[in-house]
XYZ file of C-alpha atoms in Angstrom:
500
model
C 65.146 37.340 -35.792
C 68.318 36.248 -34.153
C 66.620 34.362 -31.619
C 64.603 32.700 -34.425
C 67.815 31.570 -36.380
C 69.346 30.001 -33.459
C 66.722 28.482 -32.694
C 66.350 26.496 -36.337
C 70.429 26.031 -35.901
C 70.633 24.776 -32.728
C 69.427 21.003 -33.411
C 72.366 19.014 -32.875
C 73.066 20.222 -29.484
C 71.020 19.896 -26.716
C 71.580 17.675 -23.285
C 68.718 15.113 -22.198
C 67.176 16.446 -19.752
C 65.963 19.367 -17.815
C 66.351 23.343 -18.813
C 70.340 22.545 -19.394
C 69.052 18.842 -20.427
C 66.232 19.804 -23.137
C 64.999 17.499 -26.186
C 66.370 18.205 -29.002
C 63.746 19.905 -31.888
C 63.311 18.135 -34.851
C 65.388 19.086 -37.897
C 64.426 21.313 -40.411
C 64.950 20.724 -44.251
C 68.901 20.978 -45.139
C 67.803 23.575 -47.976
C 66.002 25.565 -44.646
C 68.604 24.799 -42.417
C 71.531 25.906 -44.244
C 69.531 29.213 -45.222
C 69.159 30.021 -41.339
C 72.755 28.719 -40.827
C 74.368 31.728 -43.151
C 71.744 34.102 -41.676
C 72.458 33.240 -38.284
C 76.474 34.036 -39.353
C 75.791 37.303 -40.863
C 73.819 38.615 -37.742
C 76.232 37.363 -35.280
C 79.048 38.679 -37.253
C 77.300 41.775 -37.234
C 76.787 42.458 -33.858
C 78.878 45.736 -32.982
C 80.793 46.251 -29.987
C 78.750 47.286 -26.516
C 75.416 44.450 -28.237
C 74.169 42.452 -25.916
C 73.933 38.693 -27.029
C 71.606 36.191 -24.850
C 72.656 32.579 -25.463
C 71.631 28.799 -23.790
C 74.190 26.824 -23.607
C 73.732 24.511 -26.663
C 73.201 27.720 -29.135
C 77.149 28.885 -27.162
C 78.107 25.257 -28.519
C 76.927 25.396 -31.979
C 78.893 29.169 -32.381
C 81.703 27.578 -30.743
C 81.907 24.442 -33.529
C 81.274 26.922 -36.082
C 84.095 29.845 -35.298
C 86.889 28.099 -33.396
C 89.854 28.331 -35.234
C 91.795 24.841 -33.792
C 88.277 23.165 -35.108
C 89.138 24.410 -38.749
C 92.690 23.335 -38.629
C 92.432 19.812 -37.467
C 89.471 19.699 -39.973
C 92.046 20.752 -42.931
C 94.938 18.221 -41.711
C 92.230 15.592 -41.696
C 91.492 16.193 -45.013
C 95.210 15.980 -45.519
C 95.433 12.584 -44.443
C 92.476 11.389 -46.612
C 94.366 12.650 -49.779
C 97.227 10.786 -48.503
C 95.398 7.635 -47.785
C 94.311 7.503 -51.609
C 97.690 7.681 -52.617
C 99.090 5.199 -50.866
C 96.102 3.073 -51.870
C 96.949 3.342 -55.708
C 100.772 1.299 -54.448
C 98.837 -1.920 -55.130
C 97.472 -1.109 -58.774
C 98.792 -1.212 -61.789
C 100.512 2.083 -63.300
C 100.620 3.190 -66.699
C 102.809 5.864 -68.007
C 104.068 7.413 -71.369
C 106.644 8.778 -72.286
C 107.573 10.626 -76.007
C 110.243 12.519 -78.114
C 110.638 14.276 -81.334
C 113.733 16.268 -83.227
C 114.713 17.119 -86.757
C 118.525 17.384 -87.847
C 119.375 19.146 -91.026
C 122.920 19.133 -92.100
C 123.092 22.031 -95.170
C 126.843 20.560 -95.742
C 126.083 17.009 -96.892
C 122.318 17.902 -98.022
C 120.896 15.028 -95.591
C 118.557 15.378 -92.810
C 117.659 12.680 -89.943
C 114.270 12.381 -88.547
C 113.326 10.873 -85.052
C 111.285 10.099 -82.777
C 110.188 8.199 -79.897
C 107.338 6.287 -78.218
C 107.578 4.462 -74.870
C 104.343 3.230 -73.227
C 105.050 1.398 -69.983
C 103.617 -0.265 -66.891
C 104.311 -1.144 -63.363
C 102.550 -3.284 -60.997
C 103.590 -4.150 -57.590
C 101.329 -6.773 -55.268
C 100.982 -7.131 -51.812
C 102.988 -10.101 -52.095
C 106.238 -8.582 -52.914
C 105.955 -9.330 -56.507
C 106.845 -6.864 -59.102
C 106.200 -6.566 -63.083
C 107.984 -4.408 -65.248
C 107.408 -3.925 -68.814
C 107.790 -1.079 -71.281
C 107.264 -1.181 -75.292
C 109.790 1.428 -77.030
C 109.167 2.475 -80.797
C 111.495 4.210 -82.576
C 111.111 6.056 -85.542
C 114.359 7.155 -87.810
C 114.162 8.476 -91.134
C 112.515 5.195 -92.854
C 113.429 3.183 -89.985
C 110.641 1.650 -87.365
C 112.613 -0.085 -84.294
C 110.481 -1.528 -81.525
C 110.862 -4.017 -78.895
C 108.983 -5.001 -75.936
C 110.718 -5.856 -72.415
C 108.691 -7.628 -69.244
C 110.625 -7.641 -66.401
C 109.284 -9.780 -63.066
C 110.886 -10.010 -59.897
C 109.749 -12.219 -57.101
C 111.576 -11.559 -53.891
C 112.199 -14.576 -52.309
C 112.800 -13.941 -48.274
C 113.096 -10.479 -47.844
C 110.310 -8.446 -49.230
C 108.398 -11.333 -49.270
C 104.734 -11.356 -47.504
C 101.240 -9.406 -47.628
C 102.487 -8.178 -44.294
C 105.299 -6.634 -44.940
C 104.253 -5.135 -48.452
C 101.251 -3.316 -46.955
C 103.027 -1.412 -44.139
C 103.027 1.712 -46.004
C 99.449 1.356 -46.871
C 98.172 0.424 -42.700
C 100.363 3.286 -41.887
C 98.537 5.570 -43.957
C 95.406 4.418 -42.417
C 96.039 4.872 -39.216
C 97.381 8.036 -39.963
C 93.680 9.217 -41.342
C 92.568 7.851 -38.405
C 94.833 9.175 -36.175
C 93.803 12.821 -37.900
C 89.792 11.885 -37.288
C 90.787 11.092 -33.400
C 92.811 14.565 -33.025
C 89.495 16.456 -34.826
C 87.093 14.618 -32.427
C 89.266 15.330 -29.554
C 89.417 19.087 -30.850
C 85.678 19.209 -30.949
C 85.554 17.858 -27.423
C 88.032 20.270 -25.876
C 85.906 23.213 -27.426
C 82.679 21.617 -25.934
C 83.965 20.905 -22.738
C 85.700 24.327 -22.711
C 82.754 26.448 -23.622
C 80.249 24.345 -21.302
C 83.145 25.452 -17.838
C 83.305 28.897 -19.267
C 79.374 29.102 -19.654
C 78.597 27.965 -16.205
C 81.214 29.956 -14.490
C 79.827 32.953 -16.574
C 76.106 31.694 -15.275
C 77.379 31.268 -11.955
C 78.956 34.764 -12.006
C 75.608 36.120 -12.854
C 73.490 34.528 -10.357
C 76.492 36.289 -7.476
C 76.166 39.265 -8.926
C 72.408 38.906 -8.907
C 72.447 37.713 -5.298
C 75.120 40.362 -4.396
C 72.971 42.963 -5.404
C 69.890 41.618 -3.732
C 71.599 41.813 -0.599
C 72.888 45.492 -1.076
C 69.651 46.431 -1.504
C 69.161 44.555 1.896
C 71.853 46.368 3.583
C 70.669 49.942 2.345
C 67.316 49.182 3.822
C 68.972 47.950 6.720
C 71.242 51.112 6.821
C 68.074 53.273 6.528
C 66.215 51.872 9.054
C 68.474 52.112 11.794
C 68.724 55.690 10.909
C 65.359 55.935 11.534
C 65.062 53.944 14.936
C 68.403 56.228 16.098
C 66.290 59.303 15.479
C 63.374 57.958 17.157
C 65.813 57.305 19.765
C 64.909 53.429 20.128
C 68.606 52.382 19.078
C 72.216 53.461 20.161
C 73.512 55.765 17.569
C 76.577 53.434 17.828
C 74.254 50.816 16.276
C 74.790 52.819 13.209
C 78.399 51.532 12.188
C 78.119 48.162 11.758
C 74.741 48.414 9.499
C 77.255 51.207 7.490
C 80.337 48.611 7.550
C 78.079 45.503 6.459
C 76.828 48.283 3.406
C 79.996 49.553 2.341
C 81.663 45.642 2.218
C 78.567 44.615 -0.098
C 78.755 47.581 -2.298
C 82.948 46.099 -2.857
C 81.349 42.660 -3.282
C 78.406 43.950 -5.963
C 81.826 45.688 -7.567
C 84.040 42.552 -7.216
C 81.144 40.365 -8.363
C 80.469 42.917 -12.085
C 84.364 42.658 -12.795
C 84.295 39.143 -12.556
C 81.174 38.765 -14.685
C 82.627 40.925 -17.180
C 85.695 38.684 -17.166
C 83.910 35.567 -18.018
C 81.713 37.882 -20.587
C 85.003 38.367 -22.580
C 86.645 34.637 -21.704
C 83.524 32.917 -23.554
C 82.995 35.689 -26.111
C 86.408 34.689 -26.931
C 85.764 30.914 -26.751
C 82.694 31.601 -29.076
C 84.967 33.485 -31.494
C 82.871 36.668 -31.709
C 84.357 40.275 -32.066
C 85.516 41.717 -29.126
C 83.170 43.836 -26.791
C 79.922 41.516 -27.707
C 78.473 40.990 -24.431
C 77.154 37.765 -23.706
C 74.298 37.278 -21.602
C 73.115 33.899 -20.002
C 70.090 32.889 -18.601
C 69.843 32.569 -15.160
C 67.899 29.883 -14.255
C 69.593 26.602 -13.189
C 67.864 22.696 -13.358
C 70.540 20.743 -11.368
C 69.926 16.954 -13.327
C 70.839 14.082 -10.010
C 72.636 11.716 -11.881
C 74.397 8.823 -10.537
C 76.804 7.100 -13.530
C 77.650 3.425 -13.189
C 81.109 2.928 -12.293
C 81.880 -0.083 -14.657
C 80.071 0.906 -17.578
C 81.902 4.033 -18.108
C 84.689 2.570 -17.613
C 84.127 0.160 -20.685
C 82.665 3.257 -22.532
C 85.766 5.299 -22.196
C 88.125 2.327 -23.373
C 85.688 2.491 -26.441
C 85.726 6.226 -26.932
C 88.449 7.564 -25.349
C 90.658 9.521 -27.996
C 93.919 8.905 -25.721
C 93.389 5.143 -25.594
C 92.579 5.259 -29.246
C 95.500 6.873 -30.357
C 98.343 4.915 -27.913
C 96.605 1.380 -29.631
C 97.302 2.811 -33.385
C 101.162 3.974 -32.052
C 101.157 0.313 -30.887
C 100.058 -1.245 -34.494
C 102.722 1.358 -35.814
C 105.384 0.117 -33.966
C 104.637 -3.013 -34.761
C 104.855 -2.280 -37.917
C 107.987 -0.719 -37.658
C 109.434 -3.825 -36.120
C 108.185 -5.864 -38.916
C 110.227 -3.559 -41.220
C 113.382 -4.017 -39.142
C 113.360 -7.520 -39.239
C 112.476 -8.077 -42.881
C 115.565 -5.774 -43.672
C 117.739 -7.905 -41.535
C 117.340 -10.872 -43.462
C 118.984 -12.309 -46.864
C 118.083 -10.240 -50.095
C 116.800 -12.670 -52.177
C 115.521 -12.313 -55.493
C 114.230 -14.056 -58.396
C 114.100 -11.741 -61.725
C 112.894 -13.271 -65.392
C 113.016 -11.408 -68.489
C 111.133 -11.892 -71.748
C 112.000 -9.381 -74.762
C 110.963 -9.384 -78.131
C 111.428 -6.348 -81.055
C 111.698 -6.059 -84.286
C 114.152 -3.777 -86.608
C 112.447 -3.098 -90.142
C 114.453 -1.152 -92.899
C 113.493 -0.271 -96.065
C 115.564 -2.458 -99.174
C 118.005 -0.587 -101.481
C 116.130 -2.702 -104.369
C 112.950 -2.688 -105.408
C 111.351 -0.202 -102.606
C 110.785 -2.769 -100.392
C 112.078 -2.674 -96.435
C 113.220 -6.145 -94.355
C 112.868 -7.018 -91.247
C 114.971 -8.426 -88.162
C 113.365 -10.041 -85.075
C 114.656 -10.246 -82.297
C 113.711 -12.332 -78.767
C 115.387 -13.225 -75.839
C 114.696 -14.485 -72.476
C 117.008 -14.211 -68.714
C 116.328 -15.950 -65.366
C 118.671 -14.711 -62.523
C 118.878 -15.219 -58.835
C 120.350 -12.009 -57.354
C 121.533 -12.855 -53.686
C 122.514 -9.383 -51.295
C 123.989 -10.950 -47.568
C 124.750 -8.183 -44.784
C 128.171 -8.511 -43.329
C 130.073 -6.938 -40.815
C 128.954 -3.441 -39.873
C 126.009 -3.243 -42.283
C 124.726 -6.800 -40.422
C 125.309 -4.807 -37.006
C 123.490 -2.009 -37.908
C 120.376 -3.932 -38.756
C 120.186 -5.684 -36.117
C 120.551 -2.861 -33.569
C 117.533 -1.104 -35.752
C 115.397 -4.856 -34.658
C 116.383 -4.529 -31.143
C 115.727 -0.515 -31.348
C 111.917 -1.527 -32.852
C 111.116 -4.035 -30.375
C 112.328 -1.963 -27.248
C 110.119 0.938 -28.841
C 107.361 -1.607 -28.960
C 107.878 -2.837 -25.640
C 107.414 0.898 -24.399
C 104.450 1.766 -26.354
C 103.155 -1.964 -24.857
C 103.762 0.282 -21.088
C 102.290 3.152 -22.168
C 99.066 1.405 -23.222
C 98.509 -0.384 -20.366
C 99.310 2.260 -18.472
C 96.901 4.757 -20.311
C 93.991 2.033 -19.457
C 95.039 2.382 -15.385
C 94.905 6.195 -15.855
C 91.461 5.948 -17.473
C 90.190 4.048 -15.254
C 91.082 6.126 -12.633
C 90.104 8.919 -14.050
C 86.679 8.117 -14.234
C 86.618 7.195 -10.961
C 87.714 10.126 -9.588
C 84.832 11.506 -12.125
C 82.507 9.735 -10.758
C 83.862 10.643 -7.253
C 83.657 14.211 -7.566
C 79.870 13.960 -8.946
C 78.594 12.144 -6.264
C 80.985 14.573 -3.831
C 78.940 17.318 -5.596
C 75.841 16.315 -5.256
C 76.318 15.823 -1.238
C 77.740 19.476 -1.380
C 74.821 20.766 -2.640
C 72.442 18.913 -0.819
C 73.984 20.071 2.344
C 75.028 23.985 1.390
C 71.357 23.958 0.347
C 70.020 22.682 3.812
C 72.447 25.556 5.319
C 70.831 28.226 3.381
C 67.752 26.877 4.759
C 68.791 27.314 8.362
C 70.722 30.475 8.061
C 67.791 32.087 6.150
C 65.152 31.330 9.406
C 68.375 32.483 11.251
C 68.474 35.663 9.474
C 64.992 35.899 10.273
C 64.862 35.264 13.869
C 67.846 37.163 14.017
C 65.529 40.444 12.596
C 63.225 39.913 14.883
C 65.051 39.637 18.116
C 66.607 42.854 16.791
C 62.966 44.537 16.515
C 62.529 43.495 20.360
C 65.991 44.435 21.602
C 66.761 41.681 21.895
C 69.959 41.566 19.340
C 72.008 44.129 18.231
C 72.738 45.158 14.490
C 76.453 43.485 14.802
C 74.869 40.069 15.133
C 72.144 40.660 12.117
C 75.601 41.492 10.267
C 77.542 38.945 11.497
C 74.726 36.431 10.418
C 73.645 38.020 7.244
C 77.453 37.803 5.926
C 76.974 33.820 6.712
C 74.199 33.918 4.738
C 75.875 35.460 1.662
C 78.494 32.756 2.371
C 76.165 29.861 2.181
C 74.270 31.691 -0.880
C 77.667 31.752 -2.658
C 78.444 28.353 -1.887
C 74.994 26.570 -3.416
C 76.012 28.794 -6.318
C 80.115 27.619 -6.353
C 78.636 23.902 -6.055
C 75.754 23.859 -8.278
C 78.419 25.329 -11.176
C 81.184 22.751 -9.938
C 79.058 19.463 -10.579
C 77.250 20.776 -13.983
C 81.279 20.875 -14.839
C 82.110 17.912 -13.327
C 79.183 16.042 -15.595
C 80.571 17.345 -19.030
C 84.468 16.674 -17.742
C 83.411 12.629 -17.060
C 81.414 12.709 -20.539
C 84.569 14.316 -21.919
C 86.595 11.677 -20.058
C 84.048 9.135 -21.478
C 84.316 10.505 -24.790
C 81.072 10.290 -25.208
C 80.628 14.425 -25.466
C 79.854 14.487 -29.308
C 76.930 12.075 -28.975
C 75.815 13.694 -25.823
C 75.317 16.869 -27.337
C 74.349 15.089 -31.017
C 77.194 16.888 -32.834
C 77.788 14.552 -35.990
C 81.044 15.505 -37.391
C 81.497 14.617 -41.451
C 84.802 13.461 -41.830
């Protein structure tokens, strides 16, 4: 059943080609696939310590996205950001507000009471341009008095303040901000891909030496037992006898050596994975070693596309370019234009008659309200501008200098793939050899014509050069997800779509 569940889960992960490379199976319904999705939780969260779990690689991914804790947290802050982004997205439209009061006063000594109360609708509305309009309507209701009047207030900055640019700093800031939170989730993601994919193949790799380790214990017991036998039958030396029993006893260290270290890498991706502690994870075996050559330029123009790093160092660029904008628009001349328009009216009710009269009352204001920095207030501005533009200057370095250190990175990427695939091409022809040596060396040995120190002594090569096709093939499967890491290409590799 467990199998069956991953299997429905596992969709959005798979590599192109080969056992480690497979096709990805067509998606289920969302109604199906969320059904096996909180199945598939329940059984893996109940799995007791000492159960044995058997995973591929792209069902260890999927846990991994599910269950790793920095995943969840980056995923909250980025919804953080959002919220903020809205907020500062409401600066540009208009806002309403209203405000209201109400009392009584009864004074038992003269036999009067007063009566009031207050309404005061109002709006605000600033635009990118710097413009701002004002205006709030005040009623006012005492006893068998109405008061109202109605005040606009605009003010049009007229040098600083002034501009679409300068007004909508805030606002960019807050976008890049979101975006800065999507870049650190996707680079989260990454990590936790590229993580579990090192700690799955060293675990694999551990497997396939304890595998191998054990083979050739098995070897050395047989070996062990039949020079025993030819002793007896007095065909060998009985000093023959000690290096078949040394070669034995080292293996049986290695077989030990060779568990502990599997169990090691067990617990490191059981950890990784997120699932209770003393879950064993088991791994299959069998290894498809994809030869892949990447083109040198074209990751290179990927990873200046993808690359979180780059990403990030261009938005702390526009930032502190912003921030320099902001420096030098507070440097200069505060310059504003305000106009006022007000109209009310104060109605009373007449001694005479029952009536009530009524005052109007308008008014209009233009001023010109001029603020000039002087002396130390001037100074400290203008060491803010140069402060900006030297921060600028040194986000300018850092940009460029991320772009060499991409680029270089990828080629030593690159590098180190092709380096691997030569390694394994030619520990792979040395197994060849030293196996037929092994061989010869056996049969010399039946014909007295070797001794049992040089089967040793050639059989411990070979467990060398078994260990080393193992080392390399393990290196450059890592080596392929650390360039599409570098690439940043790891999320559409694996066909993880992340909702932000």
């Amino acid at each position: 059943m467990l199998k069956r569940l991953l299997t429905i889960l596992i969709i959005i992960c798979m590599f192109p080609c080969g056992l480690l490379y497979a096709k990805p199976v067509a998606a289920s319904a969302s109604t199906q696939t969320k059904a096996a999705t909180k199945k598939l939780t329940e059984e893996i969260d109940s799995l007791q310590p000492g159960a044995k779990l058997t995973l591929t690689l792209p069902e260890a991914i999927a846990i991994a996205l599910r269950k790793n804790p920095a995943i969840r947290s980056d995923y909250l802050n980025q919804i953080n950001s959002k919220l903020t982004l809205q907020v500062a997205k409401q600066q540009f439209i208009p806002q309403a507000s209203l405000g209201m009061t109400a009392s009584a006063q009864d004074n038992d000594l003269f036999g009067s009471s007063q009566n009031y109360a207050t309404v005061s609708p109002g709006m605000t509305w600033n635009t990118p341009l710097g413009t701002s309009f004002t205006a709030t309507w005040n009623n006012t209701f005492q006893s068998h008095n109405l008061q109202n009047d109605l005040n606009v207030t605009m003010t049009q900055p007229l040098w600083q303040g002034l501009g679409v640019d300068v007004n909508e700093v805030a606002l960019k800031n807050a976008k890049d901000t979101a975006e800065l939170a999507k870049l650190t989730l996707k680079s989260s993601i990454i990590s936790t891909v590229t993580t579990v994919i090192s700690d799955y193949f060293a675990t694999q790799s551990d497997e396939l030496s304890l595998i191998s380790s054990v083979v050739q214990m098995k070897t050395d017991q047989t070996d062990v037992l039949d020079t025993q036998r030819k002793i007896k039958a007095g065909t060998q030396a009985p000093a023959e006898i000690y290096s078949v029993q040394s070669q034995y006893a080292q293996q049986q260290g290695a077989v030990q050596s060779a568990h502990n270290t599997l169990q090691q890498g067990q617990i490191t991706l059981a950890n990784e994975l997120g699932l209770r502690q003393g879950v064993i994870i088991e791994v299959p075996t069998k290894v498809v070693i994809p030869k892949i050559v990447p083109n040198m330029a074209l990751c290179q123009k990927l990873a200046l596309v993808n690359s979180n790093t780059y990403a990030s160092d261009i938005i702390t660029l526009r930032t502190d370019q912003r921030d320099l904008l902001t420096a030098m628009d507070a440097e200069r001349w505060k310059i504003n234009l305000t106009a006022n328009a007000q109209v009310g009216d104060n109605t009373q009710p007449t001694p005479i008659g029952g009536g009530s009269n009524t005052l109007n009352t308008e008014g209009d204001t233009v001023g010109l309200n001029v603020t000039i920095p002087l002396g130390a207030a001037r100074a400290t501005l203008h060491n803010a501008v140069a402060a900006a533009k030297i921060t600028e200057m040194q986000s300018v370095i850092t940009l460029n200098n991320e772009k060499r250190t991409l680029y270089n990175t990828i080629q030593t990427d690159i590098q180190n793939i092709q380096s691997d695939l030569q390694t394994i091409s030619i520990n792979e022809r040395s197994l060849k050899y030293q196996k037929l040596v092994v061989k010869a060396t056996r049969e010399k040995l039946i014909h007295g014509l070797a001794s049992n120190f040089q089967l040793t002594t050639e059989q411990t090569t070979l467990n060398t050069d078994i260990q080393s096709v193992i080392t390399a093939k393990s290196t450059y499967l890592t080596a392929l997800s650390q360039l599409d890491s570098d690439i940043g290409t790891t999320l559409e590799t694996w066909h993880v779509k992340v909702n932000y």
